[in-house]
Tab-separated table of C-alpha atoms and ligand atoms in Angstrom:
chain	number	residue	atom	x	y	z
A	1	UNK	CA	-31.902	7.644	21.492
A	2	UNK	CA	-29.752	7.026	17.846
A	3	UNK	CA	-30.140	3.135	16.791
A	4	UNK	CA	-26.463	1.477	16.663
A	5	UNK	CA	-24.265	1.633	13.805
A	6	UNK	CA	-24.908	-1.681	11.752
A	7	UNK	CA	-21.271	-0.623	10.230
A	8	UNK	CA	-18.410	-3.099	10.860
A	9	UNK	CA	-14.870	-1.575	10.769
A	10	UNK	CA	-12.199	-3.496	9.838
A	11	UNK	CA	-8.305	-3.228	9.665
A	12	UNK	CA	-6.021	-4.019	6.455
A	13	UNK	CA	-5.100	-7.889	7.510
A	14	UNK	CA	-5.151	-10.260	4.607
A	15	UNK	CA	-8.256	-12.139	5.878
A	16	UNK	CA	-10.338	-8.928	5.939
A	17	UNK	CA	-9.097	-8.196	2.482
A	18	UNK	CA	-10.429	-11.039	1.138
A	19	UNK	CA	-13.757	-11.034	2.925
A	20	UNK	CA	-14.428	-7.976	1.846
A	21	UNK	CA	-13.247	-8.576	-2.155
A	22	UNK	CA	-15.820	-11.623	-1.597
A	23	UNK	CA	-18.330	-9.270	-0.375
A	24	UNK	CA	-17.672	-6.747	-3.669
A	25	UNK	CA	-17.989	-9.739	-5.795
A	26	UNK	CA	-21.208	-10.349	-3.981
A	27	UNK	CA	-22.549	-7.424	-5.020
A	28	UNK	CA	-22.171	-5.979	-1.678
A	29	UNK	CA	-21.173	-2.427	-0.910
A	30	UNK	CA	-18.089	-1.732	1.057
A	31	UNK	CA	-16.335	2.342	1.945
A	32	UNK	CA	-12.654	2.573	0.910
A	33	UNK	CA	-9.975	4.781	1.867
A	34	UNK	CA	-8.615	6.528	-0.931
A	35	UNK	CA	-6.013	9.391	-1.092
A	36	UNK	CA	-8.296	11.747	-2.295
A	37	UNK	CA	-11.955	11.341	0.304
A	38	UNK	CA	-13.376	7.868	1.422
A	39	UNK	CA	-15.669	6.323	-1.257
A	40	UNK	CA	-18.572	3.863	-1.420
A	41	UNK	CA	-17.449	0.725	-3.153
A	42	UNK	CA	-19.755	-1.617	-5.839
A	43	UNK	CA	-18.696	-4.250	-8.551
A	44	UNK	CA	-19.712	-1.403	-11.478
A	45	UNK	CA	-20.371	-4.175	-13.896
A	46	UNK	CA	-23.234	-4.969	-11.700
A	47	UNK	CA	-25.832	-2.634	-12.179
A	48	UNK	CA	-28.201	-3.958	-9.122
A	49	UNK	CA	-24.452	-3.330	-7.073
A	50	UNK	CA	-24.463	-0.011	-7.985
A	51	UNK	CA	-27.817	1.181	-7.572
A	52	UNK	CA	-27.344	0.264	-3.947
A	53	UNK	CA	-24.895	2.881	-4.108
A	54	UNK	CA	-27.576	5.540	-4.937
A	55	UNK	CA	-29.426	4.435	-2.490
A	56	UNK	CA	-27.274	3.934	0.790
A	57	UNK	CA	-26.204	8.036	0.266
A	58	UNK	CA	-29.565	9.002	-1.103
A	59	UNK	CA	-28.092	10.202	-4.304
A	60	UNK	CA	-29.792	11.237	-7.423
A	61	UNK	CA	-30.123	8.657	-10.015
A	62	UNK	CA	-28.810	11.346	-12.503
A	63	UNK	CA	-25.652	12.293	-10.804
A	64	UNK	CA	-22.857	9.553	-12.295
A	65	UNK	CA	-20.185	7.412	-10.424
A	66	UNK	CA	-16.491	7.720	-10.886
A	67	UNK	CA	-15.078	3.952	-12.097
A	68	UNK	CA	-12.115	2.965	-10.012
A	69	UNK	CA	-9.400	0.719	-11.546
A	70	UNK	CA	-6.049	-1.096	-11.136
A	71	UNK	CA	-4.633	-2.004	-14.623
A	72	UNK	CA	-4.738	-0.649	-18.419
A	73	UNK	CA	-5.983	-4.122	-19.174
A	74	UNK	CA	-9.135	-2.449	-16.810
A	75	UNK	CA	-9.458	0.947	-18.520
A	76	UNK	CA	-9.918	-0.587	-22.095
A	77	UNK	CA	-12.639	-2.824	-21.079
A	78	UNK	CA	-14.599	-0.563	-19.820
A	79	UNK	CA	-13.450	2.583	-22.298
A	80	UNK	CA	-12.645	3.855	-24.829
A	81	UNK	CA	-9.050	5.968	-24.328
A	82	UNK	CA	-7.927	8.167	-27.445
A	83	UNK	CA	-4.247	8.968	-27.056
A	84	UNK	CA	-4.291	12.428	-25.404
A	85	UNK	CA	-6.258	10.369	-22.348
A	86	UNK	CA	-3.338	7.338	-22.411
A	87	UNK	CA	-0.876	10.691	-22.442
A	88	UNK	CA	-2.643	11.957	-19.034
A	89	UNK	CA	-2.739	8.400	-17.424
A	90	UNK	CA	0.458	7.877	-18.109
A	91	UNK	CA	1.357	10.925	-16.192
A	92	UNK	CA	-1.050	11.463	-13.465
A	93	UNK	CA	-2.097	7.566	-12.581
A	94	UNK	CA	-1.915	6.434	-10.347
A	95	UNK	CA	-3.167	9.462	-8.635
A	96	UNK	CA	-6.529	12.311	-8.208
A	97	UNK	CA	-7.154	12.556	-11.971
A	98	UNK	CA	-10.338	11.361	-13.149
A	99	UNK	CA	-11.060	11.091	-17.009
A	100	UNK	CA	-14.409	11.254	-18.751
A	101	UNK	CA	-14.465	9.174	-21.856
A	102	UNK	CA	-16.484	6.635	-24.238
A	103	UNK	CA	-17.866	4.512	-22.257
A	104	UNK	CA	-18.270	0.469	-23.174
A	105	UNK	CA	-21.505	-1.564	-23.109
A	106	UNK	CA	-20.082	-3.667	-20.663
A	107	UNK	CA	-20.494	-0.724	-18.075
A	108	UNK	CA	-24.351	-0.715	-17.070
A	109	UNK	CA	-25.936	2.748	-18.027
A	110	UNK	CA	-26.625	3.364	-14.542
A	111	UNK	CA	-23.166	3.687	-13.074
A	112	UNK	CA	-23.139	7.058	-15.653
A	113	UNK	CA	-26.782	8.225	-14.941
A	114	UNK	CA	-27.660	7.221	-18.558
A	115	UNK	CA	-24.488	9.317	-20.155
A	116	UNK	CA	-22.523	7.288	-23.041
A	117	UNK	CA	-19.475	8.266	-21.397
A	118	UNK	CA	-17.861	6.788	-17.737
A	119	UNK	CA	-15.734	8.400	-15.515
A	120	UNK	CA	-12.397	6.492	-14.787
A	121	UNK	CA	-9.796	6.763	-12.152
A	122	UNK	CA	-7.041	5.079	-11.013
A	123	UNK	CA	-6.473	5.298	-7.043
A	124	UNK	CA	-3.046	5.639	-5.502
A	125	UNK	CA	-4.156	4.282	-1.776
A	126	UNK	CA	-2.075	1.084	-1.462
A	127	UNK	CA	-4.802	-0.367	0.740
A	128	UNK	CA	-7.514	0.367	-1.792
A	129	UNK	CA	-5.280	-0.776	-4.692
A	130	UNK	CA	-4.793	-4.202	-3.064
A	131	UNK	CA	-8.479	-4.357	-2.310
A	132	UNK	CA	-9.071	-3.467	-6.412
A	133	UNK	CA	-6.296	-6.498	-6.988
A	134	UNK	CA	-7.676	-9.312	-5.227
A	135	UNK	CA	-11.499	-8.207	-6.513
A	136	UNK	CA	-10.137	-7.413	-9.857
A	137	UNK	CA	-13.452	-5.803	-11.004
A	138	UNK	CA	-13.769	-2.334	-11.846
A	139	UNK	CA	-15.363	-0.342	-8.570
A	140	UNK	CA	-17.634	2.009	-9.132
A	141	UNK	CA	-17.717	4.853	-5.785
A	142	UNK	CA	-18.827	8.215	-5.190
A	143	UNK	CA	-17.998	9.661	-1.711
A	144	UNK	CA	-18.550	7.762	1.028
A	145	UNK	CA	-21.106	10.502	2.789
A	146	UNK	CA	-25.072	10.835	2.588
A	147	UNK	CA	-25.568	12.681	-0.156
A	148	UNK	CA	-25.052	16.842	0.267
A	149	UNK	CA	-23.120	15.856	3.301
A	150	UNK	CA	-19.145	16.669	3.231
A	151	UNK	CA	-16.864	13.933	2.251
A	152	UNK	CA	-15.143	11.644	4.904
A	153	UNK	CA	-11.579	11.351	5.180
A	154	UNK	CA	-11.466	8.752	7.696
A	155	UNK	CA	-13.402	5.493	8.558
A	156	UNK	CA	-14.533	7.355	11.587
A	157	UNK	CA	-16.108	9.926	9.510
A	158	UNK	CA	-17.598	7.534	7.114
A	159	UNK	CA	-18.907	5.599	10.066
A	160	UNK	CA	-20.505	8.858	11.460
A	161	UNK	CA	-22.659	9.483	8.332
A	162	UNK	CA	-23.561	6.081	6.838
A	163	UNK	CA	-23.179	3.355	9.482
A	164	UNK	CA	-26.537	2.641	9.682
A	165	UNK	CA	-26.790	2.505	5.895
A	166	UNK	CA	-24.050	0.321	5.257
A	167	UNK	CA	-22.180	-2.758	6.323
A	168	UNK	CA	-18.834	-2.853	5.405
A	169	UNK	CA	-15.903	0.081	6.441
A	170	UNK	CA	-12.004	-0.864	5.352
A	171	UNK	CA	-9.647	1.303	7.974
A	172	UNK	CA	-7.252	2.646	5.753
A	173	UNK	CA	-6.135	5.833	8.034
A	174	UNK	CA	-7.026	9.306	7.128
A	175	UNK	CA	-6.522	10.617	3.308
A	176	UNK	CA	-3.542	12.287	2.762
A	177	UNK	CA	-4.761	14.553	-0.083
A	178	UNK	CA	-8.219	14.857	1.303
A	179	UNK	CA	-10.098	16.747	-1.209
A	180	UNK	CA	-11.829	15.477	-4.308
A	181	UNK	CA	-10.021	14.248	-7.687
A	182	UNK	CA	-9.614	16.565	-11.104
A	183	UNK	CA	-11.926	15.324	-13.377
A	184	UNK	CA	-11.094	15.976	-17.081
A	185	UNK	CA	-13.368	15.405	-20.082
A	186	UNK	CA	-11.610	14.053	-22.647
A	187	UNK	CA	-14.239	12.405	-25.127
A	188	UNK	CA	-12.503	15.243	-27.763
A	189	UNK	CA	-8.823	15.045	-27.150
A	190	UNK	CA	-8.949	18.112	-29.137
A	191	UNK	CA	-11.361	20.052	-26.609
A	192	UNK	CA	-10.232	18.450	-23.118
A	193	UNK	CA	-12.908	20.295	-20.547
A	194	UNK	CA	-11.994	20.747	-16.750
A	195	UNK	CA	-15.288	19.689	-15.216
A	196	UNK	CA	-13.806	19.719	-11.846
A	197	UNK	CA	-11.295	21.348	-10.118
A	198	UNK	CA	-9.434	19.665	-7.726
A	199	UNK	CA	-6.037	17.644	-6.076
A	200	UNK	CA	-4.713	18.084	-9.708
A	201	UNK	CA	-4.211	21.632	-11.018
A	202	UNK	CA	-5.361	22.943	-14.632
A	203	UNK	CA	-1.676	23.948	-14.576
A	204	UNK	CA	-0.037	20.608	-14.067
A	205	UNK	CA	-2.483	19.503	-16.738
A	206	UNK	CA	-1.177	21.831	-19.480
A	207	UNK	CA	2.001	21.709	-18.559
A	208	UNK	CA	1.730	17.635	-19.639
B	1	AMP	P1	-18.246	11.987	-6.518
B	1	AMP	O1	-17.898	10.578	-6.850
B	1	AMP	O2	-19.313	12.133	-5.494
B	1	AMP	O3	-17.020	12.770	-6.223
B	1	AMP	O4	-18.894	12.592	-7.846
B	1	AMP	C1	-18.612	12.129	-9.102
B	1	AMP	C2	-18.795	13.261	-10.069
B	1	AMP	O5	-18.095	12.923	-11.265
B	1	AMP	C3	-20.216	13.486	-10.535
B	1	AMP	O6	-20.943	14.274	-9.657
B	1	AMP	C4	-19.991	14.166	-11.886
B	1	AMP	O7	-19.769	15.545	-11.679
B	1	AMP	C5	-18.695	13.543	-12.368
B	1	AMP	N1	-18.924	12.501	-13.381
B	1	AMP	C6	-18.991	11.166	-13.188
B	1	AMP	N2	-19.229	10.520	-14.339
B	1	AMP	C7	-19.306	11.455	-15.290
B	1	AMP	C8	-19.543	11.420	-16.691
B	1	AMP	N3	-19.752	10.274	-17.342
B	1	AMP	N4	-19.573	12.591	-17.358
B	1	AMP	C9	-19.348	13.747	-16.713
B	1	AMP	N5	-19.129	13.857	-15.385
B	1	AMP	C10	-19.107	12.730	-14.680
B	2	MG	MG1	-19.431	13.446	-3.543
């Protein structure tokens, strides 16, 4: 017999918004609906927050987080943008591009498995984007699955493979894109390096 999920699901009312931006600020983990796969959620100025992260999907400690934001004001805190990166943003955000670049003391060496750089993206989910509003920190989450599993794309699915790891699950539907973001190095805006394929194609990226 399987133990019960500890995982509480909950819908997008106001009052469950704000619980769950209290439990971010907490420290707490919650799983988000994005457009591109469910993630798991931490404050990624907290470094304790994140490793909890690592440890929930049973990821390596050397395999980095993706920083989700809501605002410029948010990117420049936490990196360091040259222009070719503000060019791509501009374009692409908010959306499945993720951009590697300098990456700011402020952003504990953890969340980037020791690299100077972070990895920053800017979500188009409008439940996740109000949830990144009201907590207005910087949320650092991989995928929302144990690691090696397949990523969710529904609260079901995250439910399935980390509810006993994990407390908190906001509902936001299935992802509409439902495969992983781009991710683009851009540390030399001279030399930008696709270092993932995905929702966003290397030929949208040269046309911009
Ligand atoms: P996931 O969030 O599970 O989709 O995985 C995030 C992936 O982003 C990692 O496995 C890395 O491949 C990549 N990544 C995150 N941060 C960095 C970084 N600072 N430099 C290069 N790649 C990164
Ligand atoms: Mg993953």
């Amino acid at each position: 017999m399987t133990a019960p999920s500890a995982a509480r699901t909950y819908s997008s009312t106001p009052r469950n918004l704000a619980r769950l931006a209290r439990v971010l600020r907490g420290g707490g983990l919650v799983a988000v609906p994005t457009e591109t796969v469910y993630g798991l959620a931490a404050n990624a100025l907290n470094a304790a927050a994140c490793r909890k992260i690592f440890k929930a999907k049973g990821r390596p400690s050397n395999d980095p987080l993706i920083v989700h934001i809501h605002s410029q004001k948010q990117l420049v805190a936490i990196a360091e943008p040259n222009d070719a990166a503000l060019k791509l943003a501009r374009h692409f955000w908010p959306g499945p591009l993720t951009l590697v670049l300098p990456r700011r003391p402020i952003v504990p060496s953890v969340v980037s498995a020791g690299l100077p750089s972070v990895a920053v993206r800017m979500p188009r989910h409008p439940l996740f984007r109000r949830l990144l509003r009201k907590v207005d920190l910087p949320l650092a989450a991989p995928s929302a699955n144990p690691f090696g599993y397949v990523s969710p794309t529904s609260a079901a699915h995250v439910r399935a493979g980390l509810g006993r790891k994990i407390a908190h699950i906001l509902d936001g539907g299935s992802c509409s894109i439902g495969v992983e973001s781009t991710i683009v190095d851009l540390r030399d805006p001279r030399m930008p390096r696709l270092l993932r394929p995905g929702a966003v194609t290397r030929k949208q990226l040269e046309t911009v």
